[in-house]
Coordinates of C-alpha atoms and ligand atoms in Angstrom, one line a residue:
X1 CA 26.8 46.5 55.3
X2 CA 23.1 47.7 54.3
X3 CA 22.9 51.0 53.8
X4 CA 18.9 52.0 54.1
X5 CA 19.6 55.5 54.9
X6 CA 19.5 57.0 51.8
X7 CA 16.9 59.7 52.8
X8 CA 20.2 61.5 54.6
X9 CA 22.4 60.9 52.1
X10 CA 23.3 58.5 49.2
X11 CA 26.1 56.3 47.9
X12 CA 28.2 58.4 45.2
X13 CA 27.3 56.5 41.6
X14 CA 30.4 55.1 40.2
X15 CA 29.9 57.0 37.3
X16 CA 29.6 60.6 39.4
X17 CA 33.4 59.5 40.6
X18 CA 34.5 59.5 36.7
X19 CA 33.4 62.7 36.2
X20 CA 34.7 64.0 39.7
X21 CA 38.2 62.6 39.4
X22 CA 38.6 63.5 35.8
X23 CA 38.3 67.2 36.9
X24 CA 40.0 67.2 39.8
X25 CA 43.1 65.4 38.3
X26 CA 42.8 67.6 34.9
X27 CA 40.6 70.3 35.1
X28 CA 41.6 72.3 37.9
X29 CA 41.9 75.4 37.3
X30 CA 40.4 78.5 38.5
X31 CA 36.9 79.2 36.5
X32 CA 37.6 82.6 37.0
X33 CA 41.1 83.0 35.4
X34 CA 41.5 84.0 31.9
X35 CA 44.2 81.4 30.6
X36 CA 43.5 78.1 29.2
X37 CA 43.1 76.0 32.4
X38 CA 40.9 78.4 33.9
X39 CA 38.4 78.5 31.0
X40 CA 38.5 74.8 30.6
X41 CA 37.1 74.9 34.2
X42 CA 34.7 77.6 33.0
X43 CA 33.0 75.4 30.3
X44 CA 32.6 72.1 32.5
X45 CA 30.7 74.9 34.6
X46 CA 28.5 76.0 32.3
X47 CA 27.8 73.0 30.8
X48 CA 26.8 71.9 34.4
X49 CA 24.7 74.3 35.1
X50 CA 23.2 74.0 30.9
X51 CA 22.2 70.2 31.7
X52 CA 20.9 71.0 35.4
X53 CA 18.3 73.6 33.4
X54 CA 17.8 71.6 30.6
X55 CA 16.1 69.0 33.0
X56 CA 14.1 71.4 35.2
X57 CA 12.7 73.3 31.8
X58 CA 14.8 76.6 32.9
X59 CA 16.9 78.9 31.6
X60 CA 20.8 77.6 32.5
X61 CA 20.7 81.9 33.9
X62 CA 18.2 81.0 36.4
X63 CA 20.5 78.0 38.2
X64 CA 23.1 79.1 41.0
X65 CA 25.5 76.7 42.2
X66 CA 25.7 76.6 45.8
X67 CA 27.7 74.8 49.0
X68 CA 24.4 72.2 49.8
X69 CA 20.4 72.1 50.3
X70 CA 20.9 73.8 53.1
X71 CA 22.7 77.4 51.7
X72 CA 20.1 77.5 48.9
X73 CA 17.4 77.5 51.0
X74 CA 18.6 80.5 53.5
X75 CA 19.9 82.5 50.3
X76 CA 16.3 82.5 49.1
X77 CA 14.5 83.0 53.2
X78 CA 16.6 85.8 53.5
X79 CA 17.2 87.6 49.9
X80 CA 13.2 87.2 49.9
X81 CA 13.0 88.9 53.2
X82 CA 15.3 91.6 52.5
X83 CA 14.2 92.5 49.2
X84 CA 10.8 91.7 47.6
X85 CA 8.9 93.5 50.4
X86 CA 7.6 90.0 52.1
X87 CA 5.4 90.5 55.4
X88 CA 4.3 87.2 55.8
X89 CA 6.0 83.5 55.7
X90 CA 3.8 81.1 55.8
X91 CA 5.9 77.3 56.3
X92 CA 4.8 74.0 58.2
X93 CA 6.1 72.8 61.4
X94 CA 8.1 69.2 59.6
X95 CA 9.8 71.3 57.3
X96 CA 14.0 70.5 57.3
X97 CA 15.9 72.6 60.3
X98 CA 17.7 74.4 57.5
X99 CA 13.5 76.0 57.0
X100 CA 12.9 75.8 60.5
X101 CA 16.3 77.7 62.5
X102 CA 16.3 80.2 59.3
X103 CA 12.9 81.5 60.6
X104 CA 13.6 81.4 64.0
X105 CA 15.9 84.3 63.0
X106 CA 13.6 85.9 61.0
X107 CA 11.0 86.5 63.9
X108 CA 14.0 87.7 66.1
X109 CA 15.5 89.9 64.0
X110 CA 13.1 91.5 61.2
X111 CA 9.4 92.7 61.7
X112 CA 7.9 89.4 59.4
X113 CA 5.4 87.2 60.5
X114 CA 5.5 83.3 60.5
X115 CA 2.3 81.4 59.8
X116 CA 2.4 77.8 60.5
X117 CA -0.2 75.7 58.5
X118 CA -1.9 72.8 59.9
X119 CA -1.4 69.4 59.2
X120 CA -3.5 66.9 58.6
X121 CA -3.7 63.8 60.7
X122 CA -1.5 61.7 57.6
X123 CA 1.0 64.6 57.7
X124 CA -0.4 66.0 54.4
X125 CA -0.6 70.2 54.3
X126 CA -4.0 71.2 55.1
X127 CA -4.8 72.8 51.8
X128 CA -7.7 74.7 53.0
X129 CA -5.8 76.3 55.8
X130 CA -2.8 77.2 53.8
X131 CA -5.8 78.8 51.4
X132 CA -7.0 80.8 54.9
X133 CA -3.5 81.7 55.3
X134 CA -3.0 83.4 52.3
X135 CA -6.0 85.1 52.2
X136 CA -5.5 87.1 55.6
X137 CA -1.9 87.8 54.7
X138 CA -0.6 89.3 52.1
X139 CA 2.7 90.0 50.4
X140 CA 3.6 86.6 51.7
X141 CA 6.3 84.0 51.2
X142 CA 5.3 80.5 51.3
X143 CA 8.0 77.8 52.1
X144 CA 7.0 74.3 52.0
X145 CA 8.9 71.2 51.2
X146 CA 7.6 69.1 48.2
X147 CA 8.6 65.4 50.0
X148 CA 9.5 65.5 53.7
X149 CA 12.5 64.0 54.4
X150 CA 11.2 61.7 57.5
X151 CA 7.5 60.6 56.8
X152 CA 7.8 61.2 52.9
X153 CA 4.5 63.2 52.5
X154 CA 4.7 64.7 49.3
X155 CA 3.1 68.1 48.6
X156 CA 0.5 68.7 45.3
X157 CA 3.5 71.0 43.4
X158 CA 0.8 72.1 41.2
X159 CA -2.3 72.8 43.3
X160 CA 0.6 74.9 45.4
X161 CA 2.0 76.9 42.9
X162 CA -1.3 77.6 41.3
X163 CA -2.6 78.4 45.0
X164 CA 0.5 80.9 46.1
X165 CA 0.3 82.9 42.6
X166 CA -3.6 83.6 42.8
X167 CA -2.8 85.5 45.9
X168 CA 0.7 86.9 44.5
X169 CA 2.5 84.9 47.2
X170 CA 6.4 84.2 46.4
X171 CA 6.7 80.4 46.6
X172 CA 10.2 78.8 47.4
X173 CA 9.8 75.3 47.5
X174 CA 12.5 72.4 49.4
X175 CA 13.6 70.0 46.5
X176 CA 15.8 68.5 48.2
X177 CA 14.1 65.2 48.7
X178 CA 12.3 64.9 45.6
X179 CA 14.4 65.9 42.8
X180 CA 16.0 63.2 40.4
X181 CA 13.0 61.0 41.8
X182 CA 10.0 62.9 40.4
X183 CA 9.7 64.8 36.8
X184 CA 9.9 68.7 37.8
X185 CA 9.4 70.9 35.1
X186 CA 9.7 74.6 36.9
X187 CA 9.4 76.4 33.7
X188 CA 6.2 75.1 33.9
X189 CA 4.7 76.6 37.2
X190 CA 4.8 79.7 39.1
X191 CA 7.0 78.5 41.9
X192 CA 10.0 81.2 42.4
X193 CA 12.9 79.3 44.1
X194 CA 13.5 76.0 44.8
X195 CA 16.7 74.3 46.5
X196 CA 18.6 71.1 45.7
X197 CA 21.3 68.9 47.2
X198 CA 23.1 66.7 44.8
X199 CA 24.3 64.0 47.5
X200 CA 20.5 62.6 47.9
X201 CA 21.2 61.5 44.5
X202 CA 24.0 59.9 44.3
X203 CA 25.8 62.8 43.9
X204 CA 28.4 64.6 45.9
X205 CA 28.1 66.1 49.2
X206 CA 28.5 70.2 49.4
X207 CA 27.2 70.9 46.0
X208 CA 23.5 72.1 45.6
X209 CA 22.0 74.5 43.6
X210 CA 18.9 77.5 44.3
X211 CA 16.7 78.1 41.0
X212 CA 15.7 81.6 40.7
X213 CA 12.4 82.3 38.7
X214 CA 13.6 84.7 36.1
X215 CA 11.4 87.8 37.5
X216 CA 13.4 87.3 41.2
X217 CA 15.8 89.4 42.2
X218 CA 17.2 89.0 45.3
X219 CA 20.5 90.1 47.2
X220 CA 23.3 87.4 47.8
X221 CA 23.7 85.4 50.8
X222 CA 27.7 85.1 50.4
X223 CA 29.8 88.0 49.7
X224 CA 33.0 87.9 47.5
X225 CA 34.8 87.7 44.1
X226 CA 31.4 88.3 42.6
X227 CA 31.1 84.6 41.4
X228 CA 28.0 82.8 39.9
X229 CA 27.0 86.1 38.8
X230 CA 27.4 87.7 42.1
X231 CA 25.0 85.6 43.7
X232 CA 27.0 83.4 45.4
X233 CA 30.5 84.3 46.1
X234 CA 33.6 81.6 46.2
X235 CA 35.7 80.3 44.2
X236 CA 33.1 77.5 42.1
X237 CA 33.2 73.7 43.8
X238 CA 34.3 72.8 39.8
X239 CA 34.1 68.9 40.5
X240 CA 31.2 68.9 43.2
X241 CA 28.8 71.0 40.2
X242 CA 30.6 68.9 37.1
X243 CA 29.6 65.6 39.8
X244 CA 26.0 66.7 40.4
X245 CA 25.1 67.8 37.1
X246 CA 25.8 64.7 36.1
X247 CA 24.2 62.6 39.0
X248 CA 21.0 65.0 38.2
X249 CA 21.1 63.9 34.5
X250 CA 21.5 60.1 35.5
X251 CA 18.8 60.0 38.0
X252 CA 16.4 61.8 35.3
X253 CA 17.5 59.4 32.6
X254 CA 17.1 56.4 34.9
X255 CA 13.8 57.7 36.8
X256 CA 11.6 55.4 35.8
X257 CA 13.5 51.9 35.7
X258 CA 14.3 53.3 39.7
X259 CA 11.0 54.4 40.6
X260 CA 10.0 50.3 39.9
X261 CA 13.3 49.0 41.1
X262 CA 12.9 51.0 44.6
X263 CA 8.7 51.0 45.1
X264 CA 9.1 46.9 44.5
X265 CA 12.0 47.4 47.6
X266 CA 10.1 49.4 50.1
X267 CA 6.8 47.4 49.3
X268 CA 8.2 44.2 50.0
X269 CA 9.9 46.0 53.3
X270 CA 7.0 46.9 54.7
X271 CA 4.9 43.4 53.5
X272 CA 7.5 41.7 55.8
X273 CA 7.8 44.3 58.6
X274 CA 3.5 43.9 59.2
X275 CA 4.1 40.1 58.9
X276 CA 6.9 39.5 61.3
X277 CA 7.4 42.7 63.8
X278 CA 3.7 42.8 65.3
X279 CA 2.5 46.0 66.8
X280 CA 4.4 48.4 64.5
X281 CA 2.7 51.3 63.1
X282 CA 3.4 53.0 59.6
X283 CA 4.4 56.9 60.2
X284 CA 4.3 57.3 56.2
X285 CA 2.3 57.2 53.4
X286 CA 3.0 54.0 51.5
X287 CA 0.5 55.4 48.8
X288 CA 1.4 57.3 45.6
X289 CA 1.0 60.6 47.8
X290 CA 4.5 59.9 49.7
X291 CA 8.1 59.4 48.6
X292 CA 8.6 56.0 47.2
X293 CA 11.7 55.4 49.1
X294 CA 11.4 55.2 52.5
X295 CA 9.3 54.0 55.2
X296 CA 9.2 55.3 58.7
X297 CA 7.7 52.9 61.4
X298 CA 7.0 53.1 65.1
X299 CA 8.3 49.9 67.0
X300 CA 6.4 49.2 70.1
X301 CA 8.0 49.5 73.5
X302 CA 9.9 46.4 74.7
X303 CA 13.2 45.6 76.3
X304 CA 15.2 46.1 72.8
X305 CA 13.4 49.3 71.4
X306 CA 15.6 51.9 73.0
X307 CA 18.6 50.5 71.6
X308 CA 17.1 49.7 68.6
X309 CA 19.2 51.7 66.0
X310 CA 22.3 50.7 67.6
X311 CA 21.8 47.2 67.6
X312 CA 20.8 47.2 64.0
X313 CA 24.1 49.0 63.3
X314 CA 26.3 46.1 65.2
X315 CA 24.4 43.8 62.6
X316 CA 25.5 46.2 60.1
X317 CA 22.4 47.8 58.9
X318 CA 22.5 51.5 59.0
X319 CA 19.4 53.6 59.3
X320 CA 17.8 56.5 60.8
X321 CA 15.9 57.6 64.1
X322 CA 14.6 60.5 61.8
X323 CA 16.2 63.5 60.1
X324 CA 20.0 62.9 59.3
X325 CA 20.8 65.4 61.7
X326 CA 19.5 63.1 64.4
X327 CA 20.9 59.8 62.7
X328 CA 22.0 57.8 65.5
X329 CA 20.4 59.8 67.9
X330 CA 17.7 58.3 70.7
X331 CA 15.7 61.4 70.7
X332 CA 11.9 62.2 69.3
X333 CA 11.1 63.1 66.3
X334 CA 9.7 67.2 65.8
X335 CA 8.0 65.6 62.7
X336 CA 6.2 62.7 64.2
X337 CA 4.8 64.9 67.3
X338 CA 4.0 67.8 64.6
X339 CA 1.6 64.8 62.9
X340 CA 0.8 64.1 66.8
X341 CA 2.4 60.7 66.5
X342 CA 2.3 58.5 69.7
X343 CA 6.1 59.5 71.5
X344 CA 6.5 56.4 72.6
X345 CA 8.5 53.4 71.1
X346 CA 11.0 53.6 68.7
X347 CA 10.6 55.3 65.3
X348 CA 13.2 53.9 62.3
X349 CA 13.5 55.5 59.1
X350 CA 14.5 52.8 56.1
X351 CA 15.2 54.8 53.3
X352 CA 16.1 53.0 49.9
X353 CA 18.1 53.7 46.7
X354 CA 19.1 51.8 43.0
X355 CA 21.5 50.3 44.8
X356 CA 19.8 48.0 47.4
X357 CA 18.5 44.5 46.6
X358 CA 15.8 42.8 47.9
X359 CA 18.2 40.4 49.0
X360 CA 18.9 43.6 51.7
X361 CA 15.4 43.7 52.6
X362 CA 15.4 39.8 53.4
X363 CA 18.6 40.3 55.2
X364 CA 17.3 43.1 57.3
X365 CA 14.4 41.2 58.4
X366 CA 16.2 38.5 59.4
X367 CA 18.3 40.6 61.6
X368 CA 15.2 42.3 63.2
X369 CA 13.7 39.2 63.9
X370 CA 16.5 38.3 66.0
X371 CA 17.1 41.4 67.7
X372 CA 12.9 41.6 68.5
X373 CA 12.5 38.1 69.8
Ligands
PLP401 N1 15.9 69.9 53.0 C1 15.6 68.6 53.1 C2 14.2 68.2 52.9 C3 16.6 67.7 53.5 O1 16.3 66.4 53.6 C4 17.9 68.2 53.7 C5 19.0 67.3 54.1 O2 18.8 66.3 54.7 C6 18.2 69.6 53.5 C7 17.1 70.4 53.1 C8 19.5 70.1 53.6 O3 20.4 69.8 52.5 P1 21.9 69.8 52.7 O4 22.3 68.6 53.5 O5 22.5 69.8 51.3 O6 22.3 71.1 53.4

């Protein structure tokens, strides 16, 4: 099997499955019961949550554990919405559905109004329109994604934050893709929430986390026991939190050495795609200014393209058609006709981790060339 779909999730790392099985075979108890077992749980908690701020130059009070990616970022849509007085959200039209669906519902059901900024032919924000934006409307909420999850554009984190608070816009800003690949330091900037997903780092599914800049206040999405400081009710996922913490703390130790390891992967991917599937077009930026681990590309139409993605997967290569959610799927991508991409053909999204070979990538080709001649 070669798995090249780490962009919708990754493989656990072995070391993730120490820490997960330790706890649930040991520490099991409820983090919110007063005896032993229960404050054992407590500390592998806290200490989570201490190493997940440590990283991100926060305050360990300004991380709440959630359920995924997905629940951090409609905690923040809506708790902004209902609380700090927003009028305006200003987003872009390839951010994930879990952006997208959330403000479908905010049109229907509350009086704010949703900006879309343009795009720019490479998929890159239009800086200068998102600058426009902000200037007609104020008492806004920008959400943007700092690396899309199909073409890998990668926003300026900086320019943004610097942007949004000289026109006292909130900023919640999609990690999801980028963290444990780039060096985030939110203490740093002005940016007031930002979501994570521990699985697209080798660490578990249905553990994530929202960072809350420490002047936000907002309501809580889940209602309950009162948990993570009343935030986010549930009884705490003690091994998915103890698992990603420490995922989050591997990938930041081993950033660089998989940054090199990776970039020397998808480069030598897409040297042999150009030399030996002619007519394919590059969806991403292969530059510094998009994710160094993945590669989206347009296969012309032939008598194979359709069924592309499935015959790769009978040779035992798994990748993607786009977004996870549409993993498998023969469908267009929202992203690619957002960056008005040419529909037809087939689009494949390779998506590397530490764990592929260039050995893979030879592999790989080997099979497309056989399924393409
Ligand atoms: N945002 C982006 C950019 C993503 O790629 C994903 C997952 O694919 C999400 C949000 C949702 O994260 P989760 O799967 O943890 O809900």
């Amino acid at each position: 099997m070669i798995y090249f779909d780490n962009a919708a999730t990754t493989q656990l790392d072995p070391s993730v499955v120490d820490v997960m099985d330790d706890v649930l075979r040991n520490h099991y108890g409820n983090p919110s019961s007063v005896h032993a077992l229960g404050r054992d749980a407590r500390v592998i908690i806290e200490d989570a949550r201490r190493k997940v701020a440590a990283q991100l130059g926060a305050k360990p009070s300004q991380i709440f554990f959630t359920s995924c990616g997905t629940e951090a970022l409609n905690t923040a849509i809506f708790g902004a919405v209902q609380s700090l007085g927003v009028q305006h959200i200003i987003s872009s039209p390839i951010e994930h559905h879990a952006v997208i669906h959330s403000l479908d519902v905010v049109k229907k059901t509350t009086s704010v109004k949703v900006h879309m900024v343009r795009l720019l032919a490479d998929g890159h924000i239009d800086m200068l329109h998102l600058q426009e934006l902000l200037a007609e409307n104020p008492q806004a909420l920008v959400c943007l994604m700092h690396a899309n999850n199909e073409i890998g554009t990668l926003l300026n984190l900086e320019e943004t934050a610097h942007l949004c608070a000289a026109h006292k816009a909130y900023l919640l800003i999609d990690t999801v893709q980028s963290l444990g690949k780039y060096p985030i330091n939110l203490g740093h900037l002005p940016v007031h929430f930002a979501a994570c997903s521990s699985h697209k780092f080798h660490g578990p599914k249905g553990s994530g986390f929202l960072y809350l800049h420490p002047e936000i206040k907002i309501p809580p999405f889940i209602h309950g026991g009162g948990q993570e400081r009343s935030m986010r009710s549930g009884t705490e996922n003690t091994a998915g939190i103890a698992g990603l913490a420490r995922a989050f703390d591997l990938s930041c130790l081993q950033m660089d050495q998989n940054r090199r390891t990776i970039t020397e992967i998808r480069d030598t991917m897409a040297e042999l795609l150009k030399a030996h599937c002619p007519g394919i077009v590059f969806n991403n930026d292969l530059t510094e200014r998009g994710l160094y681990n993945l590669i989206n590309v347009t296969f012309p139409e032939s008598a194979v393209s359709d069924m592309l993605l499935q015959r790769l997967d009978m040779e035992g290569v798994c990748a993607s058609g786009g977004s996870a959610c549409a993993s498998g799927a023969v469908k267009g991508s929202a992203v690619l006709q957002a960056i008005g991409r040419d529909q037809a053909g087939t689009a494949v999204r390779f998506s590397f981790s530490k764990f592929n070979t260039l050995a893979e990538v030879h592999e790989c080709i080997r099979i497309l060339k056989g399924i393409l001649s």
